[in-house]
């Protein structure tokens, strides 16, 4: 037998109770499933609408369009505001979609369009936590109404935008156009400040009171100013940092769309000293051990032991000691376990301990049908050596080749055959020595005897 040959190759996997596991080739990874965004569209209804944040949704992109001002095609166009907002599942969000400006005899348009023979377009907005103007978190301004009774190519209502545009009025209109609203004030009419816009409301006059030449300002964060015998100003938009604003992009009624991707929660726990990070980013545990990821995202966790520690493995929704890759088609939780490194050769790392060493049967007849097994138990994984000597009257009188190999922790066995073939042993008394050696050279040794009969 070659001295370097592992025992299990000699035994043909006859190490009993050793916990040997055959590892098959890893299956091909599944093709990632791209997250599917969902879109909810809110059109103008003339009343407030609501949307309940679904489970697993922590943010959504809101795309708002303000409505166009009245004026038979000459009303100012509504503005646009697009932003991604953080959300809490289960919260009820109020959606208000602005109504287009009307003519004649119709008062203000829904959601802030100013009164007028040509009323201003209403704003579209999102409200969180309440129904008041102060609860608006995102607003797209509406367009101002066009000049009435004096149509012409230069008589347009002001467009809604981040800053509303002034009404554009020319001959034959003789009035003063309404100014567009700004981020912090309503639009102004320099001739008649009773037509100025206010927070959330465009200025104007009641067309039913005979003001057939009036035009209403667009609704918005602040409303545009109305005008008499001139075009009105557009309303202003509003949103958090990072909001994308566009000016004058929407004709007719306003609209709001909500786009979101359901997400799933990943929770990481640690035992021992080490950290866990994720790709894509989100988990950095130590500090951040819980994160939400888009549903069906493939996330890979990597465990890094601290100095003086080693990574023992995953439990929960992962196993093994390599990188943990999982698909978040549902909420997942994993635990990373780290163990302190024991310095070998110290009191914390005792020498290997052999026990329960025996040869079965202890007496046998030497022939080809004889099956003899050496059994043992060892406290840790070791290299092992088996030496066989025949003893005559207390002295060695015969030597047989030594066997070398490896043995894992726990119970093991070795069937005497080939180099130590019982059929080749002469009758007499034998001494078998089993030596266990760990990685730093610490060892234990046990001797057992058996007898071969004639």
Short mmCIF file of N, CA and C in Angstrom, two decimals, residues 268-338:
data_model
loop_
_atom_site.label_atom_id
_atom_site.label_comp_id
_atom_site.label_asym_id
_atom_site.label_seq_id
_atom_site.Cartn_x
_atom_site.Cartn_y
_atom_site.Cartn_z
N UNK A 268 -30.80 39.83 7.95
CA UNK A 268 -29.58 39.09 8.24
C UNK A 268 -29.29 39.19 9.74
N UNK A 269 -29.00 38.07 10.36
CA UNK A 269 -28.56 38.03 11.76
C UNK A 269 -27.13 37.49 11.80
N UNK A 270 -26.40 37.90 12.83
CA UNK A 270 -25.01 37.44 12.98
C UNK A 270 -24.82 36.79 14.34
N UNK A 271 -24.04 35.73 14.36
CA UNK A 271 -23.56 35.12 15.60
C UNK A 271 -22.05 35.12 15.54
N UNK A 272 -21.40 35.77 16.50
CA UNK A 272 -19.96 35.86 16.48
C UNK A 272 -19.47 37.13 15.80
N UNK A 273 -18.16 37.19 15.57
CA UNK A 273 -17.51 38.40 15.08
C UNK A 273 -17.30 38.33 13.58
N UNK A 274 -18.00 39.20 12.85
CA UNK A 274 -17.87 39.26 11.40
C UNK A 274 -18.92 40.17 10.82
N UNK A 275 -18.89 40.36 9.51
CA UNK A 275 -19.84 41.23 8.83
C UNK A 275 -20.39 40.54 7.60
N UNK A 276 -21.54 41.05 7.12
CA UNK A 276 -22.20 40.51 5.93
C UNK A 276 -22.57 41.67 5.02
N UNK A 277 -22.23 41.57 3.75
CA UNK A 277 -22.61 42.58 2.76
C UNK A 277 -23.38 41.92 1.63
N UNK A 278 -24.12 42.75 0.89
CA UNK A 278 -24.94 42.21 -0.19
C UNK A 278 -24.59 42.86 -1.52
N UNK A 279 -24.87 42.12 -2.58
CA UNK A 279 -24.83 42.64 -3.94
C UNK A 279 -26.13 42.21 -4.62
N UNK A 280 -26.98 43.15 -5.07
CA UNK A 280 -26.79 44.61 -5.01
C UNK A 280 -26.76 45.13 -3.58
N UNK A 281 -26.26 46.36 -3.46
CA UNK A 281 -26.08 46.96 -2.13
C UNK A 281 -27.42 47.10 -1.41
N UNK A 282 -27.33 47.12 -0.09
CA UNK A 282 -28.51 47.25 0.75
C UNK A 282 -28.24 46.72 2.14
N UNK A 283 -27.59 45.54 2.20
CA UNK A 283 -27.19 44.95 3.48
C UNK A 283 -25.73 45.27 3.74
N UNK A 284 -25.45 45.81 4.92
CA UNK A 284 -24.08 46.02 5.39
C UNK A 284 -24.10 45.78 6.89
N UNK A 285 -24.12 44.53 7.26
CA UNK A 285 -24.38 44.10 8.63
C UNK A 285 -23.08 43.63 9.27
N UNK A 286 -22.55 44.26 10.29
CA UNK A 286 -22.76 45.32 11.09
C UNK A 286 -23.71 46.40 11.27
N UNK A 287 -23.91 47.30 10.39
CA UNK A 287 -24.69 48.49 10.67
C UNK A 287 -26.12 48.36 10.15
N UNK A 288 -26.29 47.85 8.95
CA UNK A 288 -27.63 47.72 8.38
C UNK A 288 -27.88 46.25 8.05
N UNK A 289 -28.72 45.62 8.86
CA UNK A 289 -28.95 44.17 8.73
C UNK A 289 -30.30 43.83 8.12
N UNK A 290 -31.09 44.84 7.77
CA UNK A 290 -32.39 44.63 7.13
C UNK A 290 -32.50 45.57 5.95
N UNK A 291 -33.00 45.07 4.84
CA UNK A 291 -33.16 45.92 3.65
C UNK A 291 -34.31 45.37 2.81
N UNK A 292 -34.89 46.26 2.01
CA UNK A 292 -35.93 45.88 1.06
C UNK A 292 -35.31 45.86 -0.34
N UNK A 293 -35.64 44.83 -1.11
CA UNK A 293 -35.17 44.70 -2.48
C UNK A 293 -36.38 44.46 -3.38
N UNK A 294 -36.26 44.89 -4.64
CA UNK A 294 -37.33 44.63 -5.60
C UNK A 294 -37.64 43.13 -5.62
N UNK A 295 -38.91 42.83 -5.71
CA UNK A 295 -39.35 41.43 -5.74
C UNK A 295 -38.68 40.70 -6.89
N UNK A 296 -38.26 39.46 -6.63
CA UNK A 296 -37.59 38.57 -7.59
C UNK A 296 -36.15 38.98 -7.90
N UNK A 297 -35.60 39.91 -7.12
CA UNK A 297 -34.19 40.25 -7.29
C UNK A 297 -33.32 39.12 -6.75
N UNK A 298 -32.24 38.78 -7.48
CA UNK A 298 -31.25 37.83 -6.98
C UNK A 298 -30.23 38.60 -6.15
N UNK A 299 -30.13 38.24 -4.88
CA UNK A 299 -29.23 38.92 -3.95
C UNK A 299 -28.17 37.93 -3.49
N UNK A 300 -26.89 38.36 -3.51
CA UNK A 300 -25.79 37.53 -3.02
C UNK A 300 -25.22 38.15 -1.76
N UNK A 301 -25.17 37.34 -0.69
CA UNK A 301 -24.59 37.77 0.57
C UNK A 301 -23.19 37.18 0.71
N UNK A 302 -22.27 38.00 1.19
CA UNK A 302 -20.90 37.57 1.42
C UNK A 302 -20.55 37.80 2.89
N UNK A 303 -20.07 36.76 3.55
CA UNK A 303 -19.69 36.85 4.96
C UNK A 303 -18.18 37.05 5.07
N UNK A 304 -17.78 38.01 5.90
CA UNK A 304 -16.36 38.31 6.13
C UNK A 304 -16.08 38.22 7.62
N UNK A 305 -15.29 37.22 8.05
CA UNK A 305 -15.00 37.11 9.49
C UNK A 305 -14.08 38.22 9.95
N UNK A 306 -14.23 38.61 11.22
CA UNK A 306 -13.33 39.58 11.83
C UNK A 306 -11.99 38.91 12.12
N UNK A 307 -10.99 39.73 12.44
CA UNK A 307 -9.69 39.20 12.80
C UNK A 307 -9.83 38.25 13.99
N UNK A 308 -9.21 37.09 13.88
CA UNK A 308 -9.30 36.12 14.95
C UNK A 308 -10.53 35.26 14.92
N UNK A 309 -11.29 35.35 13.81
CA UNK A 309 -12.51 34.54 13.69
C UNK A 309 -12.53 33.86 12.33
N UNK A 310 -13.39 32.89 12.20
CA UNK A 310 -13.60 32.20 10.94
C UNK A 310 -15.09 32.06 10.69
N UNK A 311 -15.49 32.00 9.42
CA UNK A 311 -16.90 31.88 9.09
C UNK A 311 -17.29 30.41 9.15
N UNK A 312 -18.29 30.11 9.99
CA UNK A 312 -18.72 28.72 10.19
C UNK A 312 -19.80 28.28 9.21
N UNK A 313 -20.64 29.23 8.75
CA UNK A 313 -21.66 28.85 7.78
C UNK A 313 -22.96 29.62 7.96
N UNK A 314 -23.89 29.39 6.99
CA UNK A 314 -25.20 30.03 6.97
C UNK A 314 -26.25 29.11 7.56
N UNK A 315 -27.30 29.68 8.07
CA UNK A 315 -28.49 28.94 8.44
C UNK A 315 -29.70 29.80 8.09
N UNK A 316 -30.88 29.20 8.16
CA UNK A 316 -32.08 29.92 7.72
C UNK A 316 -32.34 29.63 6.26
N UNK A 317 -32.45 30.68 5.43
CA UNK A 317 -32.74 30.50 4.01
C UNK A 317 -31.50 30.26 3.16
N UNK A 318 -30.33 30.05 3.81
CA UNK A 318 -29.11 29.67 3.11
C UNK A 318 -28.38 28.63 3.93
N UNK A 319 -27.49 27.88 3.29
CA UNK A 319 -26.67 26.91 3.99
C UNK A 319 -25.29 26.88 3.34
N UNK A 320 -24.36 26.17 3.98
CA UNK A 320 -23.01 26.09 3.45
C UNK A 320 -22.14 27.22 3.95
N UNK A 321 -20.94 27.31 3.38
CA UNK A 321 -19.97 28.31 3.80
C UNK A 321 -19.55 29.25 2.68
N UNK A 322 -20.07 29.05 1.49
CA UNK A 322 -19.74 29.95 0.38
C UNK A 322 -20.67 31.15 0.35
N UNK A 323 -20.56 32.00 -0.67
CA UNK A 323 -21.50 33.11 -0.81
C UNK A 323 -22.94 32.59 -0.88
N UNK A 324 -23.84 33.31 -0.27
CA UNK A 324 -25.26 32.93 -0.20
C UNK A 324 -26.02 33.71 -1.27
N UNK A 325 -26.56 33.01 -2.26
CA UNK A 325 -27.35 33.66 -3.32
C UNK A 325 -28.79 33.17 -3.23
N UNK A 326 -29.71 34.11 -3.21
CA UNK A 326 -31.12 33.75 -3.11
C UNK A 326 -31.96 34.70 -3.94
N UNK A 327 -33.11 34.21 -4.34
CA UNK A 327 -34.07 35.03 -5.10
C UNK A 327 -35.15 35.50 -4.13
N UNK A 328 -35.38 36.80 -4.10
CA UNK A 328 -36.34 37.36 -3.15
C UNK A 328 -37.75 37.35 -3.76
N UNK A 329 -38.27 36.12 -3.92
CA UNK A 329 -39.66 35.98 -4.34
C UNK A 329 -40.60 36.00 -3.14
N UNK A 330 -40.01 36.07 -1.94
CA UNK A 330 -40.75 36.24 -0.70
C UNK A 330 -39.76 36.79 0.33
N UNK A 331 -40.26 37.16 1.50
CA UNK A 331 -39.35 37.65 2.55
C UNK A 331 -38.39 36.53 2.95
N UNK A 332 -37.11 36.91 3.17
CA UNK A 332 -36.08 35.94 3.50
C UNK A 332 -35.34 36.36 4.77
N UNK A 333 -34.82 35.36 5.49
CA UNK A 333 -34.02 35.64 6.69
C UNK A 333 -32.89 34.62 6.76
N UNK A 334 -31.68 35.08 7.00
CA UNK A 334 -30.53 34.19 7.11
C UNK A 334 -29.71 34.58 8.34
N UNK A 335 -28.96 33.63 8.85
CA UNK A 335 -28.05 33.86 9.96
C UNK A 335 -26.64 33.46 9.54
N UNK A 336 -25.68 34.34 9.78
CA UNK A 336 -24.27 34.05 9.52
C UNK A 336 -23.59 33.79 10.86
N UNK A 337 -22.93 32.64 10.97
CA UNK A 337 -22.29 32.27 12.22
C UNK A 337 -20.77 32.32 12.06
N UNK A 338 -20.13 33.04 12.96
CA UNK A 338 -18.68 33.15 12.98
C UNK A 338 -18.16 32.53 14.28
#
